[in-house]
N, CA, C and O atoms as a MOPAC input file, in Angstrom:
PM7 MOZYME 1SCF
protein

 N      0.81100 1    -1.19100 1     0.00000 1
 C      0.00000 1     0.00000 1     0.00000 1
 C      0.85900 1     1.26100 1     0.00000 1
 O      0.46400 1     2.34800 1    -0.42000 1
 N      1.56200 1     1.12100 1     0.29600 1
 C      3.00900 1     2.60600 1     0.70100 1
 C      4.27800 1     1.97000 1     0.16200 1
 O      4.91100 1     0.93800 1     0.38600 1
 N      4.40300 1     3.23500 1    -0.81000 1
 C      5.69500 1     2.79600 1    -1.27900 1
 C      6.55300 1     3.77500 1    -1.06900 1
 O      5.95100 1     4.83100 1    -0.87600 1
 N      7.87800 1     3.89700 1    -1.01500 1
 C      8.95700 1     5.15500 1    -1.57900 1
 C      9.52400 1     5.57100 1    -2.50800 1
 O      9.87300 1     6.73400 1    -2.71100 1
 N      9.68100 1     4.57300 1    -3.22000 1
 C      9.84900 1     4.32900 1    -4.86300 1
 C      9.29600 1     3.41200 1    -5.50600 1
 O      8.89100 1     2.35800 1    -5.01500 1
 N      9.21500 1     3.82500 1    -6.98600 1
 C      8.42700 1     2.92900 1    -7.82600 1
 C      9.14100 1     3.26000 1    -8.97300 1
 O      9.31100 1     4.38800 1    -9.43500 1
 N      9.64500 1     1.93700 1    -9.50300 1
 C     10.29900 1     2.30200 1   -10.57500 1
 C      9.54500 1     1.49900 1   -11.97600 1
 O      9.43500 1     0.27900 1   -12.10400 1
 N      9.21700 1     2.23800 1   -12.66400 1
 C      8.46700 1     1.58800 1   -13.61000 1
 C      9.64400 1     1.40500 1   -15.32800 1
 O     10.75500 1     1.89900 1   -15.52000 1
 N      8.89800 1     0.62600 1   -16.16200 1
 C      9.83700 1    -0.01100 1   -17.33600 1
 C      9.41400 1     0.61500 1   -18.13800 1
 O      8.21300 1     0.35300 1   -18.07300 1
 N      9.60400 1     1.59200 1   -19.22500 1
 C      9.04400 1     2.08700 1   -20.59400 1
 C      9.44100 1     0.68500 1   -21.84000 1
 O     10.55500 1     0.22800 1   -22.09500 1
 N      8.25500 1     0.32400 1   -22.35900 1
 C      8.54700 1    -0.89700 1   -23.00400 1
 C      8.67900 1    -0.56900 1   -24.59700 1
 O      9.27800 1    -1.29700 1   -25.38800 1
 N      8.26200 1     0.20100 1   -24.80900 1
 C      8.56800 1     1.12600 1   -26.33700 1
 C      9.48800 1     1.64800 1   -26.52100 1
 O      9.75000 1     1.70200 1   -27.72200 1
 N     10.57000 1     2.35900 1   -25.54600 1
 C     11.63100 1     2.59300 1   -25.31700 1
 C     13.11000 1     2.67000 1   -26.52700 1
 O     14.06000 1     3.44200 1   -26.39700 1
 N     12.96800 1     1.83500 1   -27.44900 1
 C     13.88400 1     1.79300 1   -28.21300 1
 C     12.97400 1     2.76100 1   -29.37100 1
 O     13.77000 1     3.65200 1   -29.66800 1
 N     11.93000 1     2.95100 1   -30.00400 1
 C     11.40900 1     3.55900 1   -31.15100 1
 C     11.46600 1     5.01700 1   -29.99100 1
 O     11.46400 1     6.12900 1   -30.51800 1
 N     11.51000 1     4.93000 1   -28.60000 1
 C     11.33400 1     6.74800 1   -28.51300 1
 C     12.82500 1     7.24000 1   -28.77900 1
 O     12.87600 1     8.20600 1   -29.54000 1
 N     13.89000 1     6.83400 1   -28.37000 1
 C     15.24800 1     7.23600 1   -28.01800 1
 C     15.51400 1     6.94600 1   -29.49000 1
 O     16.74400 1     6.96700 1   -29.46500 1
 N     15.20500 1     6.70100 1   -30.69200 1
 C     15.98600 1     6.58000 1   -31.96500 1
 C     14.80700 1     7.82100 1   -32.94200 1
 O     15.08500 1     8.36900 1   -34.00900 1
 N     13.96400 1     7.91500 1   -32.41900 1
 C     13.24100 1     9.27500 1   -32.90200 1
 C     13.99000 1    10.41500 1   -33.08200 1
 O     15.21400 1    10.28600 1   -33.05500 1
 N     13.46100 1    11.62100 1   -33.27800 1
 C     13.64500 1    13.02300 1   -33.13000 1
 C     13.48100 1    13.12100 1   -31.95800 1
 O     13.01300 1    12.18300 1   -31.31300 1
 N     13.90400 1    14.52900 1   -31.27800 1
 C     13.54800 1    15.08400 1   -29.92000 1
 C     12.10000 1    15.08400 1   -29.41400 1
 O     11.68400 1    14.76700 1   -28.30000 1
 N     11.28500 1    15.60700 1   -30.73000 1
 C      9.98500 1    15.68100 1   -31.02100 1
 C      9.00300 1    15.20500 1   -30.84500 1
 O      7.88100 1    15.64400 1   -30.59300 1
 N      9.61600 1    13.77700 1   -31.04400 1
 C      8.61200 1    12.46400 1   -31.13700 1
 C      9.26200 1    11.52500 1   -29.81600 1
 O      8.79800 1    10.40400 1   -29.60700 1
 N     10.40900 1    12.10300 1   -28.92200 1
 C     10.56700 1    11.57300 1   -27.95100 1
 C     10.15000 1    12.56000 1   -26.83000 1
 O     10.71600 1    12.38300 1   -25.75100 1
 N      9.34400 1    13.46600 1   -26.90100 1
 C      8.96100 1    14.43500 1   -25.96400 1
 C      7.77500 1    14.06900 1   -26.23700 1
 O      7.11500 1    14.01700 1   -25.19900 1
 N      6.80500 1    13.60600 1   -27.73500 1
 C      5.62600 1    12.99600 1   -26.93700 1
 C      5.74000 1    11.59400 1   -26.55700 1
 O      5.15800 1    11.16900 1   -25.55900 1
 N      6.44300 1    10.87400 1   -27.28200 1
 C      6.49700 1     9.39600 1   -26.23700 1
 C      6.64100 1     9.57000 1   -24.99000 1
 O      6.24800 1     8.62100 1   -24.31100 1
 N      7.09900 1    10.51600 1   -24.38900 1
 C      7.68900 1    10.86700 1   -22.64500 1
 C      6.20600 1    11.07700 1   -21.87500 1
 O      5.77100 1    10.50600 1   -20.87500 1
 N      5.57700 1    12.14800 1   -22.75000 1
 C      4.15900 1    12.50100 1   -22.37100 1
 C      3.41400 1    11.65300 1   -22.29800 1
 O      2.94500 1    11.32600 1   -21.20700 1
 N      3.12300 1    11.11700 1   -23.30500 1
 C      1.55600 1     9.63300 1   -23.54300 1
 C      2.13400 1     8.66700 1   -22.27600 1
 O      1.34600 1     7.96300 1   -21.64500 1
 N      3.76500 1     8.69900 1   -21.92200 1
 C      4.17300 1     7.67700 1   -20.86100 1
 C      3.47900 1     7.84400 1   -19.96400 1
 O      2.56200 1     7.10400 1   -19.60900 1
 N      3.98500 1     9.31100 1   -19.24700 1
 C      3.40300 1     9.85100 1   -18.23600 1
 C      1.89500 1    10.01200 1   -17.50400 1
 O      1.30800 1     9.83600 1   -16.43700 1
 N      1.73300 1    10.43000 1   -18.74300 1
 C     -0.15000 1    10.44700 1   -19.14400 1
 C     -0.72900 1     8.76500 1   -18.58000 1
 O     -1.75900 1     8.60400 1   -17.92600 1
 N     -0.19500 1     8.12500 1   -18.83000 1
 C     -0.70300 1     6.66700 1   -18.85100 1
 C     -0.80900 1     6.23700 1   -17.68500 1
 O     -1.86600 1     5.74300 1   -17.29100 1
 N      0.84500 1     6.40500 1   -16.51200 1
 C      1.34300 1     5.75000 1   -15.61300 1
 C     -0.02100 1     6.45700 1   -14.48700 1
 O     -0.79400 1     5.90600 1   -13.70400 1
 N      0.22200 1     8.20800 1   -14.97500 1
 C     -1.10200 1     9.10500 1   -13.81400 1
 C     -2.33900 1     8.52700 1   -14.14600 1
 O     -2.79100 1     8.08400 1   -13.09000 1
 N     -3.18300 1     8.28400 1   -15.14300 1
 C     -4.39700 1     7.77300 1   -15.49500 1
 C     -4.57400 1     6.77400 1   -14.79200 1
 O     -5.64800 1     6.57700 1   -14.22200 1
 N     -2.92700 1     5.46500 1   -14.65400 1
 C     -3.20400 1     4.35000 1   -13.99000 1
 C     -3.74800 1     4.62900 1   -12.69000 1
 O     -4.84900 1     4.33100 1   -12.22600 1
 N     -2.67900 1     5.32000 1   -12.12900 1
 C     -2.70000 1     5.61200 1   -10.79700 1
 C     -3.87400 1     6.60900 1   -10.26600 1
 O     -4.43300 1     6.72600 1    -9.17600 1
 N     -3.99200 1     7.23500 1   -11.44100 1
 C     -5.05400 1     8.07100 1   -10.63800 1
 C     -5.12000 1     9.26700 1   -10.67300 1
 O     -3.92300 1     9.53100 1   -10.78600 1
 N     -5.80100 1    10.52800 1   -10.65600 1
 C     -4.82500 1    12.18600 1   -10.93800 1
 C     -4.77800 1    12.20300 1    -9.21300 1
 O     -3.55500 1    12.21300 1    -9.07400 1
 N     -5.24400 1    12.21100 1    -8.03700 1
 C     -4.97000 1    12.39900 1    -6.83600 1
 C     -3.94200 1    11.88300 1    -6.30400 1
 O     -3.67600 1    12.21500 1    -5.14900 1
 N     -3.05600 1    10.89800 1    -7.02800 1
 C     -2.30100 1    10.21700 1    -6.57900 1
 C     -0.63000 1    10.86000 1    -6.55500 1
 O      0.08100 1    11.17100 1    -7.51100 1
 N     -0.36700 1    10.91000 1    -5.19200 1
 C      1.14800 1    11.85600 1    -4.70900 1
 C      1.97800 1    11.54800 1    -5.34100 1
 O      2.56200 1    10.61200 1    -4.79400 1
 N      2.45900 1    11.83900 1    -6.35600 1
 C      4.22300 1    11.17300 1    -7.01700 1
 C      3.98000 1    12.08400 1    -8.46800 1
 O      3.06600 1    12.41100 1    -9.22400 1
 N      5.76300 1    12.28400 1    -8.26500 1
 C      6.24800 1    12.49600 1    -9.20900 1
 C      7.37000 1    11.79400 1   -10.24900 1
 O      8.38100 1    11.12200 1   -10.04800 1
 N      6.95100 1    12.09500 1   -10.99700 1
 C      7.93000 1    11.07800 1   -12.58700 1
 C      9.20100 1    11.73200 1   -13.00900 1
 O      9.22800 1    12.73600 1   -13.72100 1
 N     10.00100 1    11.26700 1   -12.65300 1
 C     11.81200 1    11.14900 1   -12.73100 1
 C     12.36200 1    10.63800 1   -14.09200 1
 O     12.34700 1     9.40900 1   -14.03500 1
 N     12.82900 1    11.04900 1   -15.26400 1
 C     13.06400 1    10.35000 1   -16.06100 1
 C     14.54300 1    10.69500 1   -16.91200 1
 O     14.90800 1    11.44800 1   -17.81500 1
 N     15.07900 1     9.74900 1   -16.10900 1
 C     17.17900 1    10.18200 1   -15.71200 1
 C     17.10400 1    10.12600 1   -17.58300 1
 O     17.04600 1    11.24000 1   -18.10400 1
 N     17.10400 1     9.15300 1   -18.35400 1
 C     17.73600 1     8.68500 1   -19.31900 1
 C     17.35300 1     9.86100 1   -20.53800 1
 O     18.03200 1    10.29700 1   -21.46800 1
 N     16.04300 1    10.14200 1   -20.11600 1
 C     15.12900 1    11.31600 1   -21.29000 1
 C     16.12600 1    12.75800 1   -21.24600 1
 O     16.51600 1    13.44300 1   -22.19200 1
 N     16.37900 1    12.93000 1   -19.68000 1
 C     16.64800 1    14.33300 1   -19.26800 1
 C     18.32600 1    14.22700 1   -20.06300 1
 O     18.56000 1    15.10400 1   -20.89300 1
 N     19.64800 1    12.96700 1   -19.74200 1
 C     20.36800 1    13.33200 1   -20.29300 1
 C     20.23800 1    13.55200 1   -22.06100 1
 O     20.83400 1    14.37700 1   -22.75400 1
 N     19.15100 1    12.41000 1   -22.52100 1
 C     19.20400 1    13.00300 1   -23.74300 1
 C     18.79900 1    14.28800 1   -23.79800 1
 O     19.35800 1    14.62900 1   -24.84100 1
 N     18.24200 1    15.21000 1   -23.42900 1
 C     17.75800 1    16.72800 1   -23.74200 1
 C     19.22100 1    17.30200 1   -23.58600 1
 O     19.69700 1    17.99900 1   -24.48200 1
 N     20.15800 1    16.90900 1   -22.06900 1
 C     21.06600 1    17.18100 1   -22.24500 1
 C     22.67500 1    17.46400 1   -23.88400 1
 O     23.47200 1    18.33600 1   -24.23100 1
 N     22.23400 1    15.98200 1   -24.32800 1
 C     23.05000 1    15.79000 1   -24.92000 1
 C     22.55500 1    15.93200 1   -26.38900 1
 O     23.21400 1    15.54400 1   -27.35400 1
 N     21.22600 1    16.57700 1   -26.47500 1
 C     20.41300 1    17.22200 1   -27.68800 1
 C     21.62600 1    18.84200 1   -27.57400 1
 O     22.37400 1    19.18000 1   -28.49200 1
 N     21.53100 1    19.38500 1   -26.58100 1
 C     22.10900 1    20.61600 1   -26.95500 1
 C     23.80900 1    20.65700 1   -26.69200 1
 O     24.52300 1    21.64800 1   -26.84500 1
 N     24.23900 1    19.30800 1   -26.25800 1
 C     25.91900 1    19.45000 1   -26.95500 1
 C     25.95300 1    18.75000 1   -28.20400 1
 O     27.06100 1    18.31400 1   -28.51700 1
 N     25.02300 1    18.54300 1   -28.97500 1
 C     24.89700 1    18.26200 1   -30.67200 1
 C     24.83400 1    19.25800 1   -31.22200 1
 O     25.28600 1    19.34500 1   -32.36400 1
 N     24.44900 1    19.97500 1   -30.80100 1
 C     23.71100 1    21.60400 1   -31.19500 1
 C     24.57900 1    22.23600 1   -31.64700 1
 O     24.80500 1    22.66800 1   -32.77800 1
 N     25.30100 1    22.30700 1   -30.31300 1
 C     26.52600 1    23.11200 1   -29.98400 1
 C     27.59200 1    22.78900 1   -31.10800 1
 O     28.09200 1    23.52200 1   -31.96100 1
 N     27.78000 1    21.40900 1   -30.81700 1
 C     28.93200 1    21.18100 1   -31.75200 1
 C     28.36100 1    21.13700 1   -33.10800 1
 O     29.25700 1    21.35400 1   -33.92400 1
 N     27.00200 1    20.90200 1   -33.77200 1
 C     26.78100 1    21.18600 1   -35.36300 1
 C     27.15100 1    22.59800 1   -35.61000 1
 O     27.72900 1    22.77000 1   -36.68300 1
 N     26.97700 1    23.56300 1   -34.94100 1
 C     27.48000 1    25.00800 1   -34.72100 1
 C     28.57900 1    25.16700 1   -35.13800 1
 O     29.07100 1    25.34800 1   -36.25100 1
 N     29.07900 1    25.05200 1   -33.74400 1
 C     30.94500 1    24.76900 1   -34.42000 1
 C     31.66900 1    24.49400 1   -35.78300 1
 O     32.54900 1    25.11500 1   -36.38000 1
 N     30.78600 1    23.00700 1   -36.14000 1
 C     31.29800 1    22.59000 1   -37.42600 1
 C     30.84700 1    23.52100 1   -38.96500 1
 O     31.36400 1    23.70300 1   -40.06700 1
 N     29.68600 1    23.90800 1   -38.31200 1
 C     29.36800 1    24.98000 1   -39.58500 1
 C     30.33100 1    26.24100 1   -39.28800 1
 O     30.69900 1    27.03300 1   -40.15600 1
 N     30.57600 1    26.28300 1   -38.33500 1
 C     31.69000 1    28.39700 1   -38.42000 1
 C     32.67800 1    27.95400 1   -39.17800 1
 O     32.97000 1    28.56000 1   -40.20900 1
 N     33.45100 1    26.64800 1   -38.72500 1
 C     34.81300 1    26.18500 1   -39.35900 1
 C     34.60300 1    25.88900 1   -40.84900 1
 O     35.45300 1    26.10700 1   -41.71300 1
 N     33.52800 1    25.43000 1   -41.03800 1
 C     33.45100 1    24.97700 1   -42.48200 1
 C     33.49500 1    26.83400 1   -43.14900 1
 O     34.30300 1    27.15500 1   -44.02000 1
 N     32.59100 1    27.74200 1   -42.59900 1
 C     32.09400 1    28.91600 1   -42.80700 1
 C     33.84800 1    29.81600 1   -43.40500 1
 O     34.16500 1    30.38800 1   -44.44800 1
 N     34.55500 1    29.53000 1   -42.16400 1
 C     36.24100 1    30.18600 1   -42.32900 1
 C     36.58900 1    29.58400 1   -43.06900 1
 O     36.71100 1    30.12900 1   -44.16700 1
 N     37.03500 1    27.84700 1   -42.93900 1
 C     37.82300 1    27.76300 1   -44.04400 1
 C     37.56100 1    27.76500 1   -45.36300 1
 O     38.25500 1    27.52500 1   -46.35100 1
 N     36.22000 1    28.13700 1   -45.17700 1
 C     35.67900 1    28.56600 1   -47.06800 1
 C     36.22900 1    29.65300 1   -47.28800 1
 O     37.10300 1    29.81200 1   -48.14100 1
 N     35.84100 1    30.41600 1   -46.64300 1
 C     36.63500 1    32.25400 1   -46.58800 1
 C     37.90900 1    31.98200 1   -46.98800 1
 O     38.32700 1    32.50300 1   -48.02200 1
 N     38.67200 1    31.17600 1   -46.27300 1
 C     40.20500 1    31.68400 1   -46.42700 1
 C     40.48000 1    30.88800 1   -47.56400 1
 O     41.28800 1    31.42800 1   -48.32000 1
 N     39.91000 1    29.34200 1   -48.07600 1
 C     40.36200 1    29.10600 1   -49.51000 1
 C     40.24200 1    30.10500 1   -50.49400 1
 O     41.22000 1    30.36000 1   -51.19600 1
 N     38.80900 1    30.91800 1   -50.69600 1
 C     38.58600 1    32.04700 1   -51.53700 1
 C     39.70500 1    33.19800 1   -51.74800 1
 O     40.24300 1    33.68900 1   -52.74000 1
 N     39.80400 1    33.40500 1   -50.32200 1
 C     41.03800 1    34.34900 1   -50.49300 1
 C     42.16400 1    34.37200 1   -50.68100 1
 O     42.81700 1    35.33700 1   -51.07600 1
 N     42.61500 1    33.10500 1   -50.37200 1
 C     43.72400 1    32.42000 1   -50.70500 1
 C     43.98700 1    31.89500 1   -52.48600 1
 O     45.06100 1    31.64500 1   -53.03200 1
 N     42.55000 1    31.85400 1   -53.08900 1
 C     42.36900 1    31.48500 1   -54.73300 1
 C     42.38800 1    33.04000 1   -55.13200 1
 O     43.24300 1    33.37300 1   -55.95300 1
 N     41.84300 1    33.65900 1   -54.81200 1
 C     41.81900 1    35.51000 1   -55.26200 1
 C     43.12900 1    35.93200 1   -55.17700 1
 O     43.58400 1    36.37700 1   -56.23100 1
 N     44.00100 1    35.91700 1   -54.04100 1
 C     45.34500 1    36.13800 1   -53.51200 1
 C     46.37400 1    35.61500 1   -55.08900 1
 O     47.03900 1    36.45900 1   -55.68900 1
 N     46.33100 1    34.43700 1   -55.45200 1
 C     47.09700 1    33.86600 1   -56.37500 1
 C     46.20600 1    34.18100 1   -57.46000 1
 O     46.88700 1    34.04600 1   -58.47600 1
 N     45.71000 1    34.32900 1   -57.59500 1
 C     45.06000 1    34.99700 1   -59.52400 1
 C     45.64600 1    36.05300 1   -59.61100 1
 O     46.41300 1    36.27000 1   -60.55000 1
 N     45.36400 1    37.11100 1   -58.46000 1
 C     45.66500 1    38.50100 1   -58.15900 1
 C     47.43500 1    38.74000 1   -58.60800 1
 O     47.94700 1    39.68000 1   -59.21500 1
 N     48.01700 1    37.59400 1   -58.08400 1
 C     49.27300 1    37.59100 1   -57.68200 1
 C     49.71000 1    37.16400 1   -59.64700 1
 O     50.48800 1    37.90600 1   -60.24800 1
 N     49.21900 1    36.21600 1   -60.19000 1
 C     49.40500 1    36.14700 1   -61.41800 1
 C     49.64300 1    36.81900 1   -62.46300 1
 O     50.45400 1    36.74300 1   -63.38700 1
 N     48.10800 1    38.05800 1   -61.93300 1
 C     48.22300 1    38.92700 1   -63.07600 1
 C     48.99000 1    39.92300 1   -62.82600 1
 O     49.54100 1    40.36300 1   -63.83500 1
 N     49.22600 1    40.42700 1   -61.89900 1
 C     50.18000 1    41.45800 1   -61.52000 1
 C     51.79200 1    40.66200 1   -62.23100 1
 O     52.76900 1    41.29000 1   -62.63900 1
 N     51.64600 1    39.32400 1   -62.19600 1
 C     52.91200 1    38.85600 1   -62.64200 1
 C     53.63000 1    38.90400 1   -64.41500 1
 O     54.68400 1    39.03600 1   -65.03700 1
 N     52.27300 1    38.70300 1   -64.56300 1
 C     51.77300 1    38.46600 1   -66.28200 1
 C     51.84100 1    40.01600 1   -66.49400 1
 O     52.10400 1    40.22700 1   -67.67800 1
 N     51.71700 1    41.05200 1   -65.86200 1
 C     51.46600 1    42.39200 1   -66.07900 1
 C     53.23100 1    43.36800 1   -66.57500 1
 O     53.60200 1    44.06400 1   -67.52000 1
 N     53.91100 1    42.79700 1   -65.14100 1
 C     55.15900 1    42.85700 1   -65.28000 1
 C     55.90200 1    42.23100 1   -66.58800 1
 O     56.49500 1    42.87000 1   -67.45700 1
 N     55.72900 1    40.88900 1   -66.51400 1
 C     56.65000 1    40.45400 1   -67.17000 1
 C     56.11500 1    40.89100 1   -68.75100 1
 O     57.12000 1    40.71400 1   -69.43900 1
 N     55.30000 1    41.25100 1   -69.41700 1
 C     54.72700 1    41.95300 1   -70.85100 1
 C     55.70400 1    43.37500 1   -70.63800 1
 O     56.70200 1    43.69200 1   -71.28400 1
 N     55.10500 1    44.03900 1   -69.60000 1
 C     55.89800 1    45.36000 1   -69.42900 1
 C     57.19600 1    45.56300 1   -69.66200 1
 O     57.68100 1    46.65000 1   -69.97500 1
 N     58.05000 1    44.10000 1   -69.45700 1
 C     59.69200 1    44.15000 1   -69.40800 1
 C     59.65000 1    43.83000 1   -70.69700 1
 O     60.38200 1    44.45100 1   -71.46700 1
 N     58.73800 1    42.74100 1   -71.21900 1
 C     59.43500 1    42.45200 1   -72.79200 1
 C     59.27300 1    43.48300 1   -74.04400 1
 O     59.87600 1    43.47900 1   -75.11700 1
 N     58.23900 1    44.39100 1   -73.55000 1
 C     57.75100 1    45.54100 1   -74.18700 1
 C     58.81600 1    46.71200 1   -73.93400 1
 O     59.14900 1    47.67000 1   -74.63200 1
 N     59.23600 1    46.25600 1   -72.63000 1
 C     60.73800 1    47.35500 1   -72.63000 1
 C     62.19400 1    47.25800 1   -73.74300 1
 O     62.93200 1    48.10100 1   -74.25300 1
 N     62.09100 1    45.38300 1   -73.77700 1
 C     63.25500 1    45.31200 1   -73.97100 1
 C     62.94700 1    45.03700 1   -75.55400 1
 O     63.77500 1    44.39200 1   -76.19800 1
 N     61.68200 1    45.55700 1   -76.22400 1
 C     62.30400 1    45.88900 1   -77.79700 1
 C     61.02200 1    44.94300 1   -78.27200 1
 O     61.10000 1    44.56900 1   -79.44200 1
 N     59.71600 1    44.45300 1   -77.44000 1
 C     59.21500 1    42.85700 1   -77.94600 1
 C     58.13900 1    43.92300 1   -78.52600 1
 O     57.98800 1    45.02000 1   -77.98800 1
 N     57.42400 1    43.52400 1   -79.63800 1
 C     56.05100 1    44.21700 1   -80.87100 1
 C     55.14900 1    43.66800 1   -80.22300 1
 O     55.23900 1    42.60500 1   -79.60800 1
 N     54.34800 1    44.26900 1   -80.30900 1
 C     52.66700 1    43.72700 1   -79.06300 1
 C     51.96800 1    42.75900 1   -80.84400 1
 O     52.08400 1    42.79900 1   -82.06900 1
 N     51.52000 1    42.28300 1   -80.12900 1
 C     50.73600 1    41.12900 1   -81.27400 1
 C     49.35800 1    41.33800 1   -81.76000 1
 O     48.85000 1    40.53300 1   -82.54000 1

């Protein structure tokens, strides 16, 4: 009749945790919903759910780090560009010179 804990089994458990966040925030609910209906709405207790909470946890160090991976991708796009602009740039200024010298040293433009 009196308990202190009650630990109950989620038996669907593998289709909520391979879902979206989405669809594991209502599997969490309809759980919940079910276990209180069993029990009763007057009934004293609250629902603890370690494994759900680190995933929410570890929803936003995914986050975090998809973040990350997009800035880096974001820079090192930048700096290939500038680094491809840098050497074209650097070409023609080269190609610019070296016409200029042969045009010095006596060459007929074509």
């Amino acid at each position: 009749d009196y308990a202190v804990q009650t630990i109950l089994m989620y038996t669907h458990r593998l289709e909520a945790y391979m879902g979206t966040m989405l669809a594991m925030d209502d599997h969490m609910l309809k759980f919940s919903n079910a276990v209180f209906d069993n029990l009763g709405v007057e009934f004293m207790a609250s629902i603890s759910l370690p494994i759900y909470d680190q995933f929410q946890f570890l929803s936003f160090f995914k986050l975090f780090l998809s973040q990350m991976l997009f800035q880096c991708v974001v820079i090192m796009t930048t700096l290939v560009l500038v680094v491809i602009y840098s050497l074209l740039l650097n070409d023609v200024e080269e190609r610019t010179y070296t016409y200029g010298m042969l045009r010095a040293l006596g060459m007929k433009r074509v």
